């Protein structure tokens, strides 16, 4: 069973799949505690906030209500709702607190492509075809071994930045793990002007890519 905070259909607003119509599945629970996290409502799994699966669909506002469902129920709901997107983004919270293999395999069988957004602090359990976006949370829970294997599995790295030290931490991580990812995105934290300038300047210098959270600029989920 997966713990689900919300389900909605929108345009992917970040990194390589930007612009792709997607079904978002936001799972509940994350112990990492990033100060600037834009989904703090997903951190706690509080049993008093448990609801039915229907209550998590197209929520009007961010909330810590969550529901439990298995892969079949999730896919059935996508069909019931008449979602047209064929790309499913599994985010959170920290989706890798769950074994995502059964869910992604069922989605692939139904003709969906899958992508996960993860912090690299938990072992990544997904099929080979799943696109893995790692947003490495350096010096956080999980430890070096887990993060190093997440870096190796990643199809893209997406690193939120606000200060020069965030760039330096990322470079140190590449050095320590010996991983030179093909796709590196810098994502300005919370659309701050200074963070955006830092991300642009650094991308130009390093030939990395810029990921702005497009959905926030155009006011969609
Ligand atoms: C909310 S997280 C959920 C998935 C997973 N826990 C992770 O950190 O990758 C989804 C993405 O949003 C990024 N993010 C979170 N808060 C942000 C913020 N305020 N500004 C920019 N990116 C942010 C994360 O780094 C991650 O790439
Ligand atoms: N449109 C849209 N794109 C996204 N890409 C990553 C998101 C996330 O919260 O993980 C996100 C999100 O919440 N909305
Ligand atoms: S790991 Fe992801 S969900 Fe967890 S606190 Fe950090 S940004 Fe938020
Ligand atoms: Mg978001």
Coordinates of N, CA and C and ligand atoms in Angstrom, one line a residue:
X1 N 0.8 -1.2 0.0 CA 0.0 0.0 0.0 C 0.9 1.3 0.0
X2 N 0.5 2.2 -0.8 CA 1.2 3.5 -0.9 C 0.4 4.6 -0.1
X3 N 1.1 5.5 0.5 CA 0.5 6.6 1.2 C 0.5 7.8 0.3
X4 N -0.7 8.3 0.0 CA -0.8 9.3 -1.0 C -1.3 10.6 -0.5
X5 N -0.6 11.7 -0.7 CA -1.0 13.0 -0.3 C -1.9 13.7 -1.3
X6 N -1.5 13.6 -2.6 CA -2.4 14.1 -3.7 C -2.1 13.5 -5.0
X7 N -3.2 13.6 -5.9 CA -3.1 13.1 -7.2 C -3.7 14.3 -8.1
X8 N -2.9 14.7 -9.1 CA -3.5 15.7 -10.0 C -2.8 15.6 -11.4
X9 N -3.5 16.1 -12.4 CA -2.9 16.1 -13.7 C -2.5 17.5 -14.1
X10 N -1.3 17.6 -14.6 CA -0.8 19.0 -15.0 C 0.4 18.8 -16.0
X11 N 1.1 19.9 -16.2 CA 2.3 19.9 -17.0 C 3.5 19.8 -16.1
X12 N 4.4 18.9 -16.4 CA 5.6 18.8 -15.6 C 6.4 20.1 -15.8
X13 N 6.7 20.7 -14.7 CA 7.4 22.1 -14.7 C 8.9 22.1 -14.4
X14 N 9.5 20.9 -14.3 CA 10.9 20.9 -13.9 C 11.7 19.9 -14.7
X15 N 12.9 20.4 -15.0 CA 14.0 19.6 -15.7 C 13.6 19.0 -17.0
X16 N 14.2 17.8 -17.4 CA 14.1 17.3 -18.8 C 12.7 17.2 -19.3
X17 N 11.8 16.8 -18.5 CA 10.4 16.5 -18.9 C 9.5 17.8 -18.9
X18 N 10.1 18.9 -18.7 CA 9.3 20.2 -18.6 C 8.4 20.3 -19.9
X19 N 7.2 20.6 -19.6 CA 6.2 20.7 -20.7 C 5.4 19.5 -21.0
X20 N 5.8 18.4 -20.4 CA 5.1 17.1 -20.7 C 3.8 17.0 -19.8
X21 N 2.7 16.8 -20.4 CA 1.5 16.5 -19.6 C 1.7 15.3 -18.8
X22 N 1.4 15.4 -17.5 CA 1.8 14.3 -16.5 C 0.7 14.2 -15.4
X23 N 0.6 13.0 -15.0 CA -0.2 12.7 -13.8 C 0.8 12.7 -12.6
X24 N 0.6 13.6 -11.6 CA 1.4 13.6 -10.4 C 0.8 12.8 -9.3
X25 N 1.7 12.0 -8.7 CA 1.3 11.2 -7.6 C 2.2 11.6 -6.5
X26 N 1.7 12.3 -5.5 CA 2.6 12.8 -4.4 C 2.4 12.0 -3.2
X27 N 3.4 11.3 -2.8 CA 3.3 10.3 -1.7 C 3.6 11.1 -0.3
X28 N 3.1 10.5 0.7 CA 3.1 11.1 2.0 C 4.3 10.6 2.8
X29 N 5.0 11.5 3.5 CA 6.1 11.1 4.4 C 7.4 11.5 3.9
X30 N 8.2 12.3 4.7 CA 9.6 12.6 4.4 C 10.3 13.0 5.7
X31 N 11.4 12.4 6.0 CA 12.1 12.7 7.3 C 13.3 13.6 7.0
X32 N 13.5 14.1 5.8 CA 14.7 14.8 5.5 C 14.8 16.2 6.0
X33 N 13.7 16.9 5.9 CA 13.6 18.2 6.6 C 14.4 19.4 6.0
X34 N 14.3 19.5 4.6 CA 15.0 20.7 4.0 C 14.2 21.9 4.4
X35 N 15.0 22.9 4.8 CA 14.4 24.2 5.4 C 13.5 24.9 4.3
X36 N 13.9 24.8 3.0 CA 13.2 25.5 2.0 C 12.2 24.6 1.3
X37 N 11.9 23.5 1.8 CA 11.0 22.5 1.1 C 9.6 23.1 0.8
X38 N 9.2 23.0 -0.5 CA 7.9 23.6 -0.8 C 6.7 22.6 -0.6
X39 N 7.0 21.4 0.0 CA 5.9 20.5 0.2 C 5.9 20.0 1.7
X40 N 6.0 20.9 2.6 CA 6.1 20.5 4.0 C 4.9 19.8 4.5
X41 N 3.8 19.9 3.8 CA 2.5 19.3 4.2 C 2.7 17.7 4.1
X42 N 3.7 17.3 3.4 CA 3.9 15.8 3.2 C 4.8 15.2 4.2
X43 N 5.4 15.9 5.1 CA 6.4 15.4 6.0 C 5.9 14.3 6.9
X44 N 4.8 14.6 7.6 CA 4.3 13.8 8.7 C 3.3 12.8 8.2
X45 N 3.3 11.5 8.7 CA 2.2 10.6 8.5 C 1.4 10.5 9.7
X46 N 0.4 11.4 9.8 CA -0.4 11.5 11.1 C -1.7 10.7 10.9
X47 N -1.9 9.6 11.6 CA -3.1 8.8 11.4 C -4.4 9.6 11.5
X48 N -4.4 10.7 12.3 CA -5.6 11.5 12.4 C -6.0 12.2 11.1
X49 N -5.1 12.2 10.2 CA -5.3 12.9 8.9 C -5.6 11.9 7.7
X50 N -5.9 10.7 8.1 CA -6.1 9.7 7.0 C -7.5 9.8 6.5
X51 N -7.6 9.8 5.1 CA -8.9 10.0 4.4 C -9.1 8.9 3.3
X52 N -10.1 9.0 2.6 CA -10.3 8.0 1.5 C -9.5 8.6 0.3
X53 N -9.2 7.7 -0.7 CA -8.4 8.0 -1.8 C -9.0 9.2 -2.6
X54 N -10.3 9.2 -2.8 CA -11.0 10.3 -3.5 C -10.7 11.7 -3.0
X55 N -10.5 11.7 -1.7 CA -10.2 13.0 -1.0 C -8.8 13.6 -1.4
X56 N -7.9 12.8 -2.0 CA -6.6 13.3 -2.4 C -6.5 13.8 -3.8
X57 N -7.6 13.7 -4.5 CA -7.6 14.0 -6.0 C -7.9 15.5 -6.2
X58 N -7.0 16.1 -7.0 CA -7.1 17.5 -7.3 C -7.5 18.4 -6.1
X59 N -6.7 18.3 -5.0 CA -6.9 19.1 -3.8 C -6.9 20.6 -4.2
X60 N -7.7 21.4 -3.5 CA -7.7 22.8 -3.8 C -6.6 23.5 -3.2
X61 N -6.1 23.0 -2.0 CA -5.0 23.7 -1.3 C -4.1 22.6 -0.8
X62 N -2.9 22.9 -0.5 CA -1.9 22.0 0.1 C -2.4 21.6 1.5
X63 N -2.4 20.3 1.8 CA -2.9 19.9 3.1 C -2.2 18.6 3.5
X64 N -2.2 18.2 4.8 CA -1.5 17.0 5.2 C -2.5 15.8 5.2
X65 N -3.7 15.9 4.6 CA -4.6 14.8 4.5 C -3.9 13.7 3.6
X66 N -4.0 12.5 3.9 CA -3.4 11.4 3.0 C -4.3 10.2 3.0
X67 N -4.1 9.3 2.0 CA -4.9 8.1 1.9 C -4.0 7.0 1.5
X68 N -4.5 5.7 1.7 CA -3.7 4.6 1.4 C -4.3 3.9 0.1
X69 N -3.5 3.5 -0.8 CA -4.0 2.8 -2.0 C -2.9 1.9 -2.6
X70 N -3.3 0.8 -3.3 CA -2.4 0.0 -4.0 C -2.3 0.4 -5.4
X71 N -1.4 -0.3 -6.2 CA -1.2 0.1 -7.6 C -2.5 0.0 -8.4
X72 N -3.3 -1.1 -8.2 CA -4.5 -1.3 -8.9 C -5.5 -0.1 -8.7
X73 N -5.6 0.2 -7.4 CA -6.6 1.3 -7.1 C -6.1 2.6 -7.7
X74 N -4.8 2.9 -7.7 CA -4.3 4.1 -8.2 C -4.6 4.2 -9.7
X75 N -4.3 3.1 -10.5 CA -4.6 3.1 -11.9 C -6.1 3.2 -12.2
X76 N -6.9 2.5 -11.4 CA -8.3 2.6 -11.6 C -8.8 4.0 -11.5
X77 N -8.2 4.7 -10.5 CA -8.6 6.1 -10.3 C -8.2 7.0 -11.5
X78 N -7.0 6.8 -12.0 CA -6.5 7.6 -13.2 C -7.6 7.4 -14.3
X79 N -8.0 6.1 -14.5 CA -9.0 5.8 -15.6 C -10.3 6.5 -15.3
X80 N -10.8 6.3 -14.1 CA -12.1 6.9 -13.7 C -12.1 8.4 -13.9
X81 N -11.0 9.0 -13.6 CA -10.9 10.5 -13.7 C -10.8 11.0 -15.2
X82 N -10.5 10.0 -16.0 CA -10.4 10.4 -17.5 C -9.1 11.1 -17.8
X83 N -8.1 10.9 -16.9 CA -6.8 11.5 -17.2 C -6.3 11.0 -18.6
X84 N -5.7 12.0 -19.3 CA -5.2 11.7 -20.7 C -3.7 11.6 -20.7
X85 N -3.0 12.2 -19.7 CA -1.5 12.1 -19.7 C -1.1 10.7 -19.6
X86 N 0.0 10.4 -20.3 CA 0.6 9.0 -20.3 C 1.9 9.0 -19.5
X87 N 2.3 10.1 -18.9 CA 3.5 10.2 -18.1 C 3.1 10.4 -16.6
X88 N 3.7 9.5 -15.8 CA 3.3 9.6 -14.3 C 4.6 10.0 -13.6
X89 N 4.5 11.1 -12.8 CA 5.6 11.6 -12.0 C 5.3 11.2 -10.5
X90 N 6.1 10.4 -9.9 CA 5.9 10.0 -8.5 C 6.9 10.9 -7.7
X91 N 6.3 11.7 -6.8 CA 7.1 12.6 -6.0 C 6.6 12.6 -4.6
X92 N 6.9 13.6 -3.8 CA 6.4 13.5 -2.4 C 6.6 14.9 -1.8
X93 N 6.9 14.8 -0.5 CA 7.4 13.6 0.3 C 8.6 12.9 -0.4
X94 N 9.0 11.9 0.2 CA 10.1 11.1 -0.3 C 9.6 9.7 -0.8
X95 N 9.4 9.6 -2.2 CA 8.8 8.4 -2.7 C 9.6 7.2 -2.5
X96 N 10.9 7.3 -2.3 CA 11.7 6.1 -2.1 C 11.7 5.5 -0.7
X97 N 10.8 6.1 0.1 CA 10.4 5.4 1.4 C 9.6 4.1 1.0
X98 N 9.1 4.1 -0.2 CA 8.3 3.0 -0.6 C 9.0 2.1 -1.7
X99 N 8.6 0.9 -1.8 CA 9.1 0.0 -2.9 C 8.2 0.4 -4.1
X100 N 8.8 1.1 -5.1 CA 8.0 1.6 -6.2 C 8.0 0.6 -7.4
X101 N 8.6 -0.5 -7.3 CA 8.7 -1.5 -8.4 C 7.3 -2.0 -8.8
X102 N 6.4 -2.5 -7.8 CA 5.1 -3.0 -8.3 C 4.3 -1.9 -8.9
X103 N 4.3 -0.7 -8.4 CA 3.5 0.4 -8.9 C 4.0 0.8 -10.4
X104 N 5.3 1.0 -10.5 CA 5.8 1.4 -11.8 C 5.6 0.3 -12.9
X105 N 5.8 -1.0 -12.4 CA 5.6 -2.1 -13.4 C 4.1 -2.1 -13.9
X106 N 3.2 -2.0 -13.0 CA 1.8 -2.0 -13.4 C 1.5 -0.8 -14.3
X107 N 2.1 0.4 -14.0 CA 1.9 1.6 -14.9 C 2.5 1.3 -16.3
X108 N 3.6 0.7 -16.3 CA 4.3 0.4 -17.6 C 3.4 -0.6 -18.4
X109 N 2.8 -1.6 -17.7 CA 1.9 -2.5 -18.4 C 0.7 -1.8 -19.0
X110 N 0.3 -0.7 -18.3 CA -0.9 0.0 -18.8 C -0.5 1.1 -19.9
X111 N 0.8 1.1 -20.2 CA 1.2 2.1 -21.3 C 1.7 3.4 -20.8
X112 N 1.8 3.6 -19.5 CA 2.3 4.8 -18.9 C 3.9 4.8 -18.9
X113 N 4.5 5.9 -19.1 CA 5.9 6.1 -18.7 C 6.0 6.6 -17.3
X114 N 7.1 6.3 -16.6 CA 7.2 6.8 -15.2 C 8.4 7.6 -14.9
X115 N 8.3 8.4 -13.9 CA 9.5 9.2 -13.5 C 9.3 9.4 -12.0
X116 N 10.5 9.3 -11.3 CA 10.4 9.6 -9.8 C 11.3 10.8 -9.5
X117 N 10.9 11.6 -8.5 CA 11.7 12.7 -8.0 C 12.1 12.3 -6.6
X118 N 13.4 12.2 -6.4 CA 13.9 11.7 -5.1 C 15.1 12.4 -4.6
X119 N 15.2 12.4 -3.3 CA 16.3 13.1 -2.6 C 17.6 12.3 -2.5
X120 N 17.6 11.0 -2.9 CA 18.7 10.1 -2.8 C 19.1 9.7 -1.3
X121 N 18.1 9.8 -0.4 CA 18.4 9.5 1.0 C 17.9 8.1 1.3
X122 N 17.1 7.5 0.4 CA 16.6 6.1 0.6 C 17.0 5.3 -0.7
X123 N 17.2 4.0 -0.5 CA 17.5 3.2 -1.7 C 16.4 3.3 -2.7
X124 N 16.8 3.4 -4.0 CA 15.8 3.6 -5.1 C 15.3 2.3 -5.6
X125 N 14.0 2.0 -5.4 CA 13.5 0.7 -5.9 C 12.5 1.0 -7.0
X126 N 13.0 1.0 -8.2 CA 12.1 1.2 -9.4 C 12.6 0.3 -10.6
X127 N 11.8 0.0 -11.6 CA 12.3 -0.7 -12.7 C 13.3 0.1 -13.5
X128 N 13.9 -0.6 -14.4 CA 15.0 0.0 -15.2 C 14.5 1.2 -16.1
X129 N 13.2 1.0 -16.6 CA 12.7 2.0 -17.6 C 12.3 3.3 -16.9
X130 N 12.2 3.3 -15.6 CA 11.7 4.6 -14.9 C 12.8 5.6 -14.9
X131 N 12.4 6.8 -15.3 CA 13.3 8.0 -15.3 C 13.5 8.5 -13.9
X132 N 14.8 8.6 -13.5 CA 15.0 8.9 -12.1 C 15.7 10.3 -12.0
X133 N 15.0 11.2 -11.3 CA 15.5 12.5 -11.0 C 16.0 12.6 -9.6
X134 N 17.3 12.8 -9.4 CA 17.8 12.8 -8.1 C 18.1 14.3 -7.7
X135 N 17.6 14.7 -6.6 CA 17.8 16.1 -6.1 C 18.6 15.9 -4.8
X136 N 19.9 15.7 -4.9 CA 20.7 15.1 -3.8 C 20.7 16.0 -2.6
X137 N 20.3 15.4 -1.5 CA 20.2 16.1 -0.2 C 21.5 15.7 0.6
X138 N 22.5 16.6 0.5 CA 23.8 16.4 0.9 C 23.9 16.5 2.4
X139 N 24.7 15.6 3.1 CA 24.8 15.6 4.5 C 23.5 15.4 5.3
X140 N 22.5 14.8 4.6 CA 21.2 14.5 5.2 C 21.1 13.0 5.5
X141 N 20.0 12.7 6.2 CA 19.7 11.3 6.5 C 19.9 10.4 5.3
X142 N 20.4 9.2 5.6 CA 20.5 8.2 4.5 C 22.0 7.8 4.4
X143 N 22.9 8.8 4.4 CA 24.3 8.5 4.4 C 24.9 8.4 3.0
X144 N 26.2 8.3 3.0 CA 27.0 8.4 1.8 C 26.7 7.2 0.8
X145 N 26.6 6.0 1.4 CA 26.5 4.8 0.5 C 25.2 4.9 -0.4
X146 N 24.1 5.3 0.3 CA 22.8 5.4 -0.4 C 22.9 6.5 -1.4
X147 N 23.4 7.6 -1.0 CA 23.5 8.8 -1.9 C 24.3 8.5 -3.2
X148 N 25.5 7.8 -2.9 CA 26.4 7.5 -4.0 C 25.7 6.5 -5.0
X149 N 24.9 5.6 -4.5 CA 24.2 4.7 -5.5 C 23.1 5.4 -6.2
X150 N 22.4 6.3 -5.5 CA 21.4 7.1 -6.1 C 22.0 8.0 -7.3
X151 N 23.2 8.5 -7.0 CA 23.9 9.3 -8.1 C 24.2 8.5 -9.3
X152 N 24.6 7.2 -9.1 CA 24.9 6.3 -10.2 C 23.6 6.0 -11.0
X153 N 22.5 5.8 -10.3 CA 21.2 5.4 -10.9 C 20.6 6.6 -11.7
X154 N 20.9 7.8 -11.2 CA 20.1 9.0 -11.7 C 20.2 9.2 -13.2
X155 N 19.1 9.5 -13.8 CA 19.1 9.9 -15.2 C 19.3 11.4 -15.4
X156 N 19.0 12.1 -14.3 CA 19.3 13.6 -14.3 C 19.5 14.0 -12.8
X157 N 20.3 15.0 -12.6 CA 20.5 15.6 -11.3 C 19.8 16.9 -11.4
X158 N 19.0 17.2 -10.3 CA 18.3 18.5 -10.3 C 18.6 19.1 -8.9
X159 N 19.4 20.1 -8.9 CA 19.9 20.6 -7.6 C 19.4 22.0 -7.3
X160 N 18.6 22.1 -6.2 CA 18.1 23.5 -5.8 C 19.2 24.3 -5.2
X161 N 19.3 25.5 -5.7 CA 20.4 26.4 -5.2 C 19.9 27.8 -4.8
X162 N 20.5 28.3 -3.8 CA 20.3 29.7 -3.4 C 21.6 30.5 -3.2
X163 N 22.6 29.7 -2.8 CA 23.9 30.3 -2.4 C 25.0 29.5 -3.1
X164 N 26.1 30.2 -3.2 CA 27.3 29.6 -3.9 C 27.7 28.3 -3.2
X165 N 27.5 28.2 -1.9 CA 27.9 26.9 -1.2 C 27.1 25.7 -1.7
X166 N 25.9 26.0 -2.2 CA 25.1 24.9 -2.7 C 25.7 24.3 -4.0
X167 N 26.3 25.2 -4.8 CA 27.0 24.8 -6.0 C 28.3 24.0 -5.6
X168 N 29.0 24.5 -4.6 CA 30.2 23.9 -4.2 C 29.9 22.5 -3.6
X169 N 28.9 22.3 -2.9 CA 28.5 21.0 -2.3 C 28.2 20.0 -3.4
X170 N 27.6 20.5 -4.5 CA 27.3 19.6 -5.6 C 28.6 19.1 -6.3
X171 N 29.5 20.1 -6.5 CA 30.7 19.7 -7.1 C 31.5 18.7 -6.3
X172 N 31.5 19.0 -5.0 CA 32.2 18.1 -4.0 C 31.6 16.7 -4.1
X173 N 30.3 16.6 -4.3 CA 29.6 15.3 -4.3 C 30.0 14.6 -5.6
X174 N 30.1 15.3 -6.7 CA 30.6 14.6 -8.0 C 32.0 14.1 -7.8
X175 N 32.8 14.8 -7.1 CA 34.2 14.4 -6.9 C 34.2 13.2 -6.0
X176 N 33.5 13.2 -4.9 CA 33.5 12.1 -3.9 C 33.0 10.8 -4.5
X177 N 31.9 11.0 -5.3 CA 31.3 9.7 -5.8 C 31.9 9.3 -7.1
X178 N 32.7 10.1 -7.7 CA 33.3 9.8 -9.0 C 32.2 9.7 -10.1
X179 N 31.0 10.3 -9.8 CA 29.9 10.3 -10.8 C 29.9 11.7 -11.5
X180 N 30.0 11.6 -12.9 CA 29.8 12.8 -13.6 C 28.6 12.7 -14.4
X181 N 27.5 13.2 -13.9 CA 26.2 13.0 -14.6 C 26.1 13.7 -15.9
X182 N 25.4 13.1 -16.8 CA 25.3 13.7 -18.2 C 24.4 14.9 -18.1
X183 N 23.3 14.9 -17.3 CA 22.4 16.0 -17.2 C 22.4 16.5 -15.8
X184 N 22.8 17.8 -15.7 CA 22.8 18.5 -14.4 C 22.0 19.7 -14.6
X185 N 20.9 19.8 -13.7 CA 20.1 21.0 -13.7 C 20.3 21.8 -12.4
X186 N 20.3 23.1 -12.5 CA 20.3 23.9 -11.2 C 18.9 24.5 -11.2
X187 N 18.3 24.4 -10.0 CA 16.9 24.9 -9.9 C 16.9 26.0 -8.8
X188 N 16.6 27.3 -9.2 CA 16.6 28.3 -8.1 C 15.6 28.0 -7.1
X189 N 16.0 28.2 -5.8 CA 15.1 28.0 -4.7 C 14.1 29.1 -4.6
X190 N 12.8 28.7 -4.7 CA 11.7 29.6 -4.4 C 11.6 30.8 -5.3
X191 N 12.1 30.7 -6.5 CA 12.0 31.8 -7.5 C 12.7 33.1 -7.0
X192 N 13.6 33.0 -6.1 CA 14.3 34.2 -5.6 C 15.2 34.7 -6.7
X193 N 15.3 36.1 -6.8 CA 16.0 36.7 -7.9 C 17.5 36.4 -7.8
X194 N 18.0 36.4 -6.6 CA 19.5 36.1 -6.4 C 19.8 34.6 -6.7
X195 N 18.9 33.8 -6.3 CA 19.1 32.4 -6.6 C 19.0 32.1 -8.1
X196 N 18.1 32.8 -8.8 CA 18.0 32.6 -10.2 C 19.2 33.1 -10.9
X197 N 19.8 34.3 -10.5 CA 21.0 34.8 -11.1 C 22.2 33.8 -10.9
X198 N 22.3 33.3 -9.7 CA 23.3 32.3 -9.4 C 23.2 31.1 -10.3
X199 N 22.0 30.6 -10.4 CA 21.8 29.4 -11.3 C 22.1 29.7 -12.7
X200 N 21.7 30.9 -13.2 CA 22.0 31.2 -14.6 C 23.5 31.3 -14.8
X201 N 24.2 32.1 -14.0 CA 25.6 32.3 -14.1 C 26.4 31.0 -14.1
X202 N 26.0 30.1 -13.1 CA 26.7 28.8 -12.9 C 26.4 27.9 -14.1
X203 N 25.2 27.9 -14.6 CA 24.9 27.0 -15.8 C 25.7 27.5 -17.0
X204 N 25.8 28.8 -17.2 CA 26.6 29.3 -18.3 C 28.1 28.9 -18.2
X205 N 28.6 29.0 -17.0 CA 30.0 28.6 -16.7 C 30.3 27.1 -16.9
X206 N 29.4 26.3 -16.4 CA 29.6 24.9 -16.4 C 29.0 24.1 -17.5
X207 N 28.2 24.8 -18.3 CA 27.4 24.1 -19.4 C 26.4 23.2 -18.7
X208 N 25.9 23.5 -17.6 CA 24.8 22.8 -17.0 C 23.5 23.4 -17.5
X209 N 22.3 22.9 -17.0 CA 21.0 23.4 -17.5 C 20.3 24.1 -16.4
X210 N 19.4 25.0 -16.8 CA 18.6 25.7 -15.9 C 17.2 25.0 -15.8
X211 N 16.7 24.8 -14.6 CA 15.3 24.4 -14.4 C 14.6 25.4 -13.5
X212 N 13.8 26.2 -14.1 CA 12.9 27.0 -13.2 C 11.6 26.3 -13.0
X213 N 11.0 26.5 -12.0 CA 9.7 25.7 -11.7 C 8.6 26.4 -12.5
X214 N 8.5 26.1 -13.8 CA 7.6 26.7 -14.7 C 6.2 26.9 -14.1
X215 N 5.7 25.8 -13.5 CA 4.3 25.8 -13.0 C 4.1 26.9 -12.0
X216 N 5.1 27.3 -11.3 CA 4.9 28.4 -10.3 C 4.8 29.8 -11.0
X217 N 5.5 29.9 -12.1 CA 5.4 31.2 -12.9 C 4.0 31.3 -13.6
X218 N 3.5 30.2 -14.0 CA 2.2 30.3 -14.8 C 1.0 30.0 -13.9
X219 N 1.2 29.8 -12.6 CA 0.2 29.6 -11.6 C -0.7 28.4 -11.8
X220 N 0.0 27.3 -12.1 CA -0.7 26.0 -12.2 C -0.1 25.1 -11.1
X221 N -0.8 23.9 -10.8 CA -0.2 23.0 -9.9 C 1.0 22.3 -10.5
Ligands
LIG1 C1 9.3 18.5 -3.0 S1 10.6 17.5 -3.6 C2 9.8 15.9 -3.5 C3 10.7 14.7 -3.9 C4 12.0 14.4 -3.1 N1 11.7 14.5 -1.7 C5 13.1 15.3 -3.5 O1 13.5 16.1 -2.6 O2 13.6 15.2 -4.6 C6 10.5 17.7 -5.4 C7 11.5 18.6 -6.0 O3 11.3 20.0 -5.6 C8 12.5 20.6 -5.2 N2 12.2 21.7 -4.3 C9 11.6 21.6 -3.1 N3 11.4 22.8 -2.6 C10 11.9 23.7 -3.5 C11 12.0 25.1 -3.5 N4 11.5 25.9 -2.5 N5 12.5 25.7 -4.6 C12 13.0 24.9 -5.6 N6 13.0 23.6 -5.6 C13 12.4 23.0 -4.6 C14 13.3 19.4 -4.6 O4 14.6 19.5 -4.5 C15 12.9 18.3 -5.6 O5 13.8 18.4 -6.7
LIG2 N1 3.8 21.2 -12.5 C1 4.5 20.6 -11.5 N2 5.8 20.1 -11.9 C2 6.5 19.5 -10.9 N3 7.7 18.9 -11.0 C3 8.1 18.5 -9.8 C4 7.1 18.8 -8.9 C5 7.1 18.3 -7.4 O1 6.5 18.9 -6.6 O2 7.9 17.3 -7.2 C6 6.1 19.5 -9.5 C7 4.8 20.0 -9.2 O3 4.3 20.1 -8.1 N4 4.1 20.6 -10.2
LIG3 S1 13.7 15.7 0.7 FE1 12.2 16.6 -0.8 S2 10.2 16.4 0.3 FE2 11.8 16.0 1.8 S3 12.1 17.9 2.8 FE3 13.6 17.8 1.2 S4 12.7 18.8 -0.7 FE4 11.0 18.4 0.9
LIG4 MG1 5.8 21.1 -6.4

